[in-house]
Short mmCIF file of C-alpha atoms in Angstrom, two decimals:
data_model
loop_
_atom_site.label_atom_id
_atom_site.label_comp_id
_atom_site.label_asym_id
_atom_site.label_seq_id
_atom_site.Cartn_x
_atom_site.Cartn_y
_atom_site.Cartn_z
CA UNK A 5 -61.15 -34.83 68.80
CA UNK A 6 -58.48 -35.12 66.11
CA UNK A 7 -55.79 -32.46 66.16
CA UNK A 8 -53.51 -31.71 63.22
CA UNK A 9 -49.92 -30.51 63.59
CA UNK A 10 -47.99 -28.29 61.21
CA UNK A 11 -44.30 -27.60 61.79
CA UNK A 12 -43.21 -24.06 60.90
CA UNK A 13 -39.57 -24.65 59.91
CA UNK A 14 -38.51 -20.99 59.76
CA UNK A 15 -39.80 -20.07 63.23
CA UNK A 16 -37.09 -21.27 65.58
CA UNK A 17 -37.65 -20.84 69.31
CA UNK A 18 -34.04 -19.78 69.87
CA UNK A 19 -34.55 -16.61 67.81
CA UNK A 20 -36.42 -13.66 69.34
CA UNK A 21 -37.97 -12.85 65.95
CA UNK A 22 -38.86 -16.50 65.33
CA UNK A 23 -40.40 -16.87 68.78
CA UNK A 24 -42.50 -13.72 68.52
CA UNK A 25 -43.57 -14.60 64.98
CA UNK A 26 -44.80 -17.98 66.24
CA UNK A 27 -46.78 -16.21 68.97
CA UNK A 28 -48.20 -13.88 66.36
CA UNK A 29 -49.23 -16.82 64.19
CA UNK A 30 -51.02 -18.36 67.17
CA UNK A 31 -52.87 -15.13 68.02
CA UNK A 32 -53.88 -14.45 64.42
CA UNK A 33 -55.22 -17.97 63.84
CA UNK A 34 -56.99 -17.84 67.22
CA UNK A 35 -59.25 -15.13 65.78
CA UNK A 36 -59.91 -16.99 62.54
CA UNK A 37 -60.52 -20.62 63.48
CA UNK A 38 -63.65 -22.09 65.03
CA UNK A 39 -61.66 -23.92 67.70
CA UNK A 40 -58.66 -22.57 69.57
CA UNK A 41 -55.29 -23.44 68.00
CA UNK A 42 -52.32 -24.43 70.13
CA UNK A 43 -48.57 -23.88 69.91
CA UNK A 44 -45.62 -26.05 70.92
CA UNK A 45 -41.98 -26.52 69.92
CA UNK A 46 -40.25 -29.52 68.36
CA UNK A 47 -37.57 -29.19 71.06
CA UNK A 48 -34.85 -26.80 72.20
CA UNK A 49 -33.35 -24.87 69.26
CA UNK A 50 -36.13 -26.25 67.07
CA UNK A 51 -39.11 -24.94 65.09
CA UNK A 52 -42.60 -24.10 66.29
CA UNK A 53 -45.52 -26.48 65.74
CA UNK A 54 -49.05 -25.17 65.24
CA UNK A 55 -51.84 -27.52 66.36
CA UNK A 56 -55.30 -27.04 64.84
CA UNK A 57 -58.58 -28.96 64.59
CA UNK A 58 -58.42 -28.78 60.79
CA UNK A 59 -55.54 -29.78 58.52
CA UNK A 60 -53.43 -26.89 57.26
CA UNK A 61 -50.51 -26.67 54.86
CA UNK A 62 -47.97 -23.87 54.73
CA UNK A 63 -49.78 -22.50 51.69
CA UNK A 64 -53.23 -22.55 53.28
CA UNK A 65 -51.91 -21.10 56.55
CA UNK A 66 -50.18 -18.27 54.69
CA UNK A 67 -53.41 -17.57 52.79
CA UNK A 68 -55.35 -17.56 56.05
CA UNK A 69 -52.91 -15.12 57.68
CA UNK A 70 -53.07 -12.86 54.63
CA UNK A 71 -56.78 -12.26 55.25
CA UNK A 72 -55.75 -10.21 58.31
CA UNK A 73 -53.58 -7.79 56.35
CA UNK A 74 -54.97 -4.24 56.55
CA UNK A 75 -56.61 -2.69 53.50
CA UNK A 76 -54.80 0.64 53.94
CA UNK A 77 -51.82 0.04 56.24
CA UNK A 78 -50.66 3.64 56.03
CA UNK A 79 -53.93 4.71 57.69
CA UNK A 80 -54.55 1.84 60.12
CA UNK A 81 -52.13 -1.07 60.18
CA UNK A 82 -53.79 -3.36 62.78
CA UNK A 83 -56.79 -5.01 61.16
CA UNK A 84 -57.61 -7.11 64.25
CA UNK A 85 -58.21 -4.01 66.36
CA UNK A 86 -58.96 -1.01 64.13
CA UNK A 87 -58.21 2.36 65.66
CA UNK A 88 -55.50 1.26 68.10
CA UNK A 89 -52.60 2.25 65.86
CA UNK A 90 -54.55 5.00 64.12
CA UNK A 91 -53.86 7.71 66.70
CA UNK A 92 -53.02 11.37 66.02
CA UNK A 93 -49.66 12.52 67.28
CA UNK A 94 -49.90 14.63 70.43
CA UNK A 95 -49.24 18.30 69.93
CA UNK A 96 -47.58 20.80 72.23
CA UNK A 97 -44.05 21.45 73.48
CA UNK A 98 -42.06 18.29 74.14
CA UNK A 99 -44.71 15.96 72.70
CA UNK A 100 -43.15 12.62 71.68
CA UNK A 101 -42.92 11.58 68.06
CA UNK A 102 -44.71 8.27 68.63
CA UNK A 103 -48.52 8.71 68.50
CA UNK A 104 -48.93 5.77 70.89
CA UNK A 105 -47.16 7.82 73.55
CA UNK A 106 -50.21 9.86 74.43
CA UNK A 107 -51.05 12.09 77.41
CA UNK A 108 -51.95 9.91 80.37
CA UNK A 109 -55.54 11.27 80.85
CA UNK A 110 -56.25 10.65 77.16
CA UNK A 111 -54.90 7.11 77.34
CA UNK A 112 -56.99 6.32 80.42
CA UNK A 113 -60.11 7.63 78.67
CA UNK A 114 -59.40 5.32 75.70
CA UNK A 115 -58.84 2.39 78.05
CA UNK A 116 -62.11 2.96 79.89
CA UNK A 117 -64.00 3.01 76.59
CA UNK A 118 -62.26 -0.17 75.36
CA UNK A 119 -62.89 -1.94 78.68
CA UNK A 120 -66.59 -1.08 78.51
CA UNK A 121 -66.78 -2.40 74.95
CA UNK A 122 -65.11 -5.62 76.10
CA UNK A 123 -67.70 -6.06 78.87
CA UNK A 124 -70.62 -5.26 76.58
CA UNK A 125 -69.59 -6.95 73.35
CA UNK A 126 -66.53 -9.12 74.11
CA UNK A 127 -64.51 -6.62 72.05
CA UNK A 128 -60.73 -7.23 71.85
CA UNK A 129 -59.54 -3.61 71.71
CA UNK A 130 -58.75 -3.40 75.43
CA UNK A 131 -56.39 -6.37 75.17
CA UNK A 132 -54.50 -4.91 72.20
CA UNK A 133 -54.43 -1.42 73.73
CA UNK A 134 -52.83 -2.65 76.96
CA UNK A 135 -50.37 -4.85 75.03
CA UNK A 136 -48.96 -1.86 73.15
CA UNK A 137 -49.59 1.14 75.44
CA UNK A 138 -48.58 1.11 79.11
CA UNK A 139 -51.00 3.25 81.10
CA UNK A 140 -49.43 2.16 84.40
CA UNK A 141 -46.16 3.99 83.87
CA UNK A 142 -45.75 7.49 82.45
CA UNK A 143 -42.82 9.75 81.65
CA UNK A 144 -42.25 13.27 80.30
CA UNK A 145 -42.28 13.77 76.55
CA UNK A 146 -39.36 14.18 74.15
CA UNK A 147 -37.12 11.12 73.88
CA UNK A 148 -38.06 7.91 75.63
CA UNK A 149 -34.95 6.07 76.80
CA UNK A 150 -35.81 2.38 76.98
CA UNK A 151 -32.52 1.38 78.62
CA UNK A 152 -33.57 2.50 82.08
CA UNK A 153 -36.65 3.77 83.91
CA UNK A 154 -37.02 7.53 84.04
CA UNK A 155 -38.15 9.35 87.12
CA UNK A 156 -40.90 11.81 86.54
CA UNK A 157 -40.34 15.46 87.29
CA UNK A 158 -41.69 17.16 90.38
CA UNK A 159 -43.15 19.87 88.16
CA UNK A 160 -46.81 18.85 88.07
CA UNK A 161 -47.44 21.14 85.12
CA UNK A 162 -45.28 19.06 82.79
CA UNK A 163 -47.34 16.66 80.69
CA UNK A 164 -46.83 12.95 81.25
CA UNK A 165 -47.10 10.51 78.37
CA UNK A 166 -47.67 6.79 78.33
CA UNK A 167 -44.88 4.42 77.44
CA UNK A 168 -45.10 1.75 74.78
CA UNK A 169 -44.09 -1.90 74.78
CA UNK A 170 -40.33 -2.38 75.35
CA UNK A 171 -40.30 -5.13 72.73
CA UNK A 172 -40.30 -2.44 70.08
CA UNK A 173 -36.92 -0.71 69.69
CA UNK A 174 -37.16 2.90 68.60
CA UNK A 175 -34.51 4.25 66.22
CA UNK A 176 -34.55 7.78 64.85
CA UNK A 177 -38.11 8.73 63.91
CA UNK A 178 -39.27 5.11 63.73
CA UNK A 179 -42.61 4.50 65.47
CA UNK A 180 -44.59 1.36 66.17
CA UNK A 181 -47.48 2.33 63.83
CA UNK A 182 -45.09 3.16 60.98
CA UNK A 183 -43.12 -0.06 61.46
CA UNK A 184 -46.35 -2.09 61.51
CA UNK A 185 -47.58 -0.36 58.37
CA UNK A 186 -44.29 -0.91 56.52
CA UNK A 187 -44.23 -4.64 57.32
CA UNK A 188 -47.86 -5.00 56.24
CA UNK A 189 -47.27 -3.10 52.99
CA UNK A 190 -44.38 -5.40 52.07
CA UNK A 191 -46.65 -8.42 52.61
CA UNK A 192 -49.43 -6.84 50.53
CA UNK A 193 -47.02 -6.05 47.70
CA UNK A 194 -45.56 -9.55 47.75
CA UNK A 195 -47.86 -12.26 49.20
CA UNK A 196 -44.94 -14.72 49.18
CA UNK A 197 -43.49 -12.95 52.23
CA UNK A 198 -45.96 -14.67 54.56
CA UNK A 199 -45.25 -18.13 53.16
CA UNK A 200 -41.51 -17.41 53.44
CA UNK A 201 -41.98 -16.25 57.03
CA UNK A 202 -43.21 -19.74 57.91
CA UNK A 203 -40.83 -21.81 55.82
CA UNK A 204 -37.68 -20.06 54.57
CA UNK A 205 -36.92 -16.44 55.42
CA UNK A 206 -36.27 -14.09 52.52
CA UNK A 207 -34.38 -10.95 53.49
CA UNK A 208 -35.22 -7.68 51.78
CA UNK A 209 -32.54 -5.06 51.14
CA UNK A 210 -33.43 -1.70 52.61
CA UNK A 211 -36.11 -3.05 54.97
CA UNK A 212 -35.27 -2.19 58.59
CA UNK A 213 -37.86 -4.34 60.36
CA UNK A 214 -38.84 -3.37 63.89
CA UNK A 215 -35.53 -3.95 65.71
CA UNK A 216 -36.45 -7.54 66.56
CA UNK A 217 -33.73 -9.24 64.54
CA UNK A 218 -30.01 -8.59 64.96
CA UNK A 219 -29.29 -10.31 61.65
CA UNK A 220 -31.16 -7.56 59.80
CA UNK A 221 -28.11 -5.33 60.24
CA UNK A 222 -26.44 -5.99 56.89
CA UNK A 223 -22.76 -5.14 56.99
CA UNK A 224 -21.03 -4.14 53.75
CA UNK A 225 -19.04 -7.38 53.53
CA UNK A 226 -22.21 -9.47 53.84
CA UNK A 227 -24.02 -8.15 50.75
CA UNK A 228 -23.22 -8.32 47.05
CA UNK A 229 -23.25 -4.57 46.38
CA UNK A 230 -20.67 -3.89 49.12
CA UNK A 231 -22.68 -1.24 50.97
CA UNK A 232 -24.16 -1.54 54.46
CA UNK A 233 -27.94 -1.95 54.36
CA UNK A 234 -30.81 -3.22 56.47
CA UNK A 235 -31.98 -6.70 55.50
CA UNK A 236 -35.18 -7.39 57.42
CA UNK A 237 -37.77 -10.14 57.02
CA UNK A 238 -41.15 -8.42 56.41
CA UNK A 239 -43.40 -11.45 56.81
CA UNK A 240 -41.80 -12.66 60.03
CA UNK A 241 -41.76 -9.10 61.38
CA UNK A 242 -45.46 -8.61 60.65
CA UNK A 243 -46.27 -11.84 62.47
CA UNK A 244 -43.97 -10.96 65.37
CA UNK A 245 -45.68 -7.60 65.92
CA UNK A 246 -48.92 -9.52 66.50
CA UNK A 247 -47.02 -11.62 69.02
CA UNK A 248 -46.86 -8.54 71.27
CA UNK A 249 -50.43 -9.43 72.29
CA UNK A 250 -49.02 -12.16 74.56
CA UNK A 251 -46.90 -9.73 76.60
CA UNK A 252 -48.67 -7.93 79.43
CA UNK A 253 -47.50 -4.39 80.25
CA UNK A 254 -47.43 -3.45 83.92
CA UNK A 255 -45.67 -0.85 86.04
CA UNK A 256 -45.53 1.25 89.15
CA UNK A 257 -45.79 4.98 88.37
CA UNK A 258 -42.44 5.70 86.72
CA UNK A 259 -41.05 2.13 86.74
CA UNK A 260 -42.34 0.26 83.66
CA UNK A 261 -42.45 -3.53 83.61
CA UNK A 262 -43.58 -6.14 81.13
CA UNK A 263 -44.01 -9.88 81.02
CA UNK A 264 -40.82 -11.51 79.69
CA UNK A 265 -38.91 -8.20 79.83
CA UNK A 266 -36.12 -7.43 82.31
CA UNK A 267 -36.08 -3.66 82.77
CA UNK A 268 -32.77 -3.74 84.66
CA UNK A 269 -30.83 -5.56 81.95
CA UNK A 270 -33.05 -4.33 79.09
CA UNK A 271 -33.47 -7.89 77.83
CA UNK A 272 -36.22 -10.13 76.50
CA UNK A 273 -36.49 -13.59 78.10
CA UNK A 274 -38.74 -16.36 76.81
CA UNK A 275 -39.28 -20.13 77.10
CA UNK A 276 -39.93 -22.92 74.65
CA UNK A 277 -42.18 -25.80 75.70
CA UNK A 278 -43.46 -29.15 74.52
CA UNK A 279 -47.15 -29.48 75.57
CA UNK A 280 -49.36 -27.62 73.06
CA UNK A 281 -50.72 -24.41 74.62
CA UNK A 282 -53.59 -22.10 73.73
CA UNK A 283 -53.22 -18.32 73.92
CA UNK A 284 -54.63 -18.33 77.48
CA UNK A 285 -52.34 -21.11 78.70
CA UNK A 286 -49.39 -19.43 76.98
CA UNK A 287 -49.98 -16.20 78.89
CA UNK A 288 -50.06 -18.16 82.15
CA UNK A 289 -46.75 -19.84 81.33
CA UNK A 290 -45.01 -16.60 80.31
CA UNK A 291 -46.04 -14.98 83.59
CA UNK A 292 -44.91 -17.88 85.77
CA UNK A 293 -42.22 -16.82 88.25
CA UNK A 294 -40.04 -19.80 87.29
CA UNK A 295 -39.56 -18.32 83.81
CA UNK A 296 -38.24 -15.02 85.15
CA UNK A 297 -35.89 -16.74 87.64
CA UNK A 298 -35.14 -20.19 86.16
CA UNK A 299 -33.31 -21.64 89.16
CA UNK A 300 -35.42 -24.78 89.67
CA UNK A 301 -35.07 -27.26 86.79
CA UNK A 302 -37.68 -29.60 88.29
CA UNK A 303 -40.31 -26.85 88.25
CA UNK A 304 -39.49 -25.98 84.64
CA UNK A 305 -39.72 -29.63 83.63
CA UNK A 306 -43.13 -29.94 85.31
CA UNK A 307 -44.26 -26.90 83.33
CA UNK A 308 -43.15 -28.58 80.11
CA UNK A 309 -40.42 -26.00 79.48
CA UNK A 310 -37.62 -27.33 77.29
CA UNK A 311 -35.37 -24.24 77.26
CA UNK A 312 -35.23 -20.58 78.24
CA UNK A 313 -33.52 -17.92 76.12
CA UNK A 314 -32.63 -14.28 76.53
CA UNK A 315 -31.76 -11.49 74.11
CA UNK A 316 -30.55 -8.08 75.22
CA UNK A 317 -31.55 -4.87 73.48
CA UNK A 318 -28.54 -3.41 71.67
CA UNK A 319 -27.93 0.31 71.22
CA UNK A 320 -27.21 2.42 68.16
CA UNK A 321 -25.99 6.01 67.98
CA UNK A 322 -29.44 7.23 66.97
CA UNK A 323 -31.46 5.14 69.45
CA UNK A 324 -32.41 1.56 70.21
CA UNK A 325 -30.79 -1.23 68.28
CA UNK A 326 -32.20 -4.67 67.47
CA UNK A 327 -32.48 -7.49 69.96
CA UNK A 328 -29.25 -9.44 70.15
CA UNK A 329 -29.14 -13.11 69.08
CA UNK A 330 -30.85 -15.45 71.54
CA UNK A 331 -28.71 -17.11 74.17
CA UNK A 332 -29.87 -20.15 76.10
CA UNK A 333 -29.89 -19.72 79.87
CA UNK A 334 -31.11 -23.22 80.74
CA UNK A 335 -29.94 -26.64 79.65
CA UNK A 336 -31.88 -29.44 78.05
CA UNK A 337 -33.36 -31.89 80.55
CA UNK A 338 -31.74 -35.32 80.55
CA UNK A 339 -35.22 -36.84 80.53
CA UNK A 340 -36.28 -34.88 77.49
CA UNK A 341 -37.44 -37.43 74.92
CA UNK A 342 -38.63 -35.16 72.15
CA UNK A 343 -36.62 -34.72 68.96
CA UNK A 344 -34.17 -31.85 68.91
CA UNK A 345 -32.13 -30.21 66.20
CA UNK A 346 -28.68 -28.83 66.35
CA UNK A 347 -28.78 -25.04 66.14
CA UNK A 348 -25.36 -24.94 64.54
CA UNK A 349 -26.49 -26.84 61.45
CA UNK A 350 -28.71 -24.61 59.27
CA UNK A 351 -31.34 -26.43 57.22
CA UNK A 352 -32.33 -23.57 54.95
CA UNK A 353 -30.67 -20.98 52.75
CA UNK A 354 -30.93 -17.93 55.03
CA UNK A 355 -27.44 -17.52 56.43
CA UNK A 356 -28.62 -15.07 59.07
CA UNK A 357 -31.69 -16.90 60.33
CA UNK A 358 -29.91 -19.16 62.79
CA UNK A 359 -28.02 -18.41 65.98
CA UNK A 360 -25.32 -20.59 67.44
CA UNK A 361 -25.81 -21.31 71.11
CA UNK A 362 -23.31 -22.43 73.69
#
């Protein structure tokens, strides 16, 4: 069977936003194509490559992705799984601001219903629910500190609320549903954002993103009007939020865990690879123990891994900050024969889209 390859020049594997956006592209196209797409990387510090059974251009891929934009993002921003983000905020003393942090009994009831629908109708809600809402680790309400696990109180009368994915950094009153809706609305207002997300990032003044991109913090000396402002990438952010589907949330009572997330260091760790992988194979690779503790180069090479990167969650005065620039924690194999690109030589106009690696 003939497979077609399309390089996505803006989605570099060395960038946490670029990596997650590539995963999101894979998951979105997986639901829209007749045969499963695959994802690989052109090499360390290089762009993603989407492999499909039908030829695609950047224009046609962007048009295809746009069909998954929600009709009314302010009401329900996740078109692939309606109702997951459309949750009422919990009421009562100490209830968290994020509607996805729901009382544990309520979350378990939702999960049971979604799991039954998956068994009966192959519904995908259970997968999305467990990618965004961690029912295996609960904490009291009020502020959720993502820098360290919280121990639950001995007072059994205090309500416990689910945690959400650590990939999303919460700042001020920012929530995952509102961030998803804002990114989607930008893409609806300007369809070029999705094409730019794949080819040449366009930063938008005043758009904060979802704390996935350290370069979105626009200092005063970096912008023409001389005032500090957020400069996020709406299209890439919208794709990256869909990439959360690849990260499994686990935990042990009050100790949350997640695939590719180090709770101790509060950092995101991810690989790039050469053999094209489907969504199922990708999940298997991300959960491989060699990715979490990359101490055996021969094992990584057998897995097709070309590099491993990490990005720590930064902190702001009002809450979580964006993920820091990606840093490589493994070196390129001497036997690696695939083309690579130097990360210190930008090939597009976005001055903030590339990260220099040691």
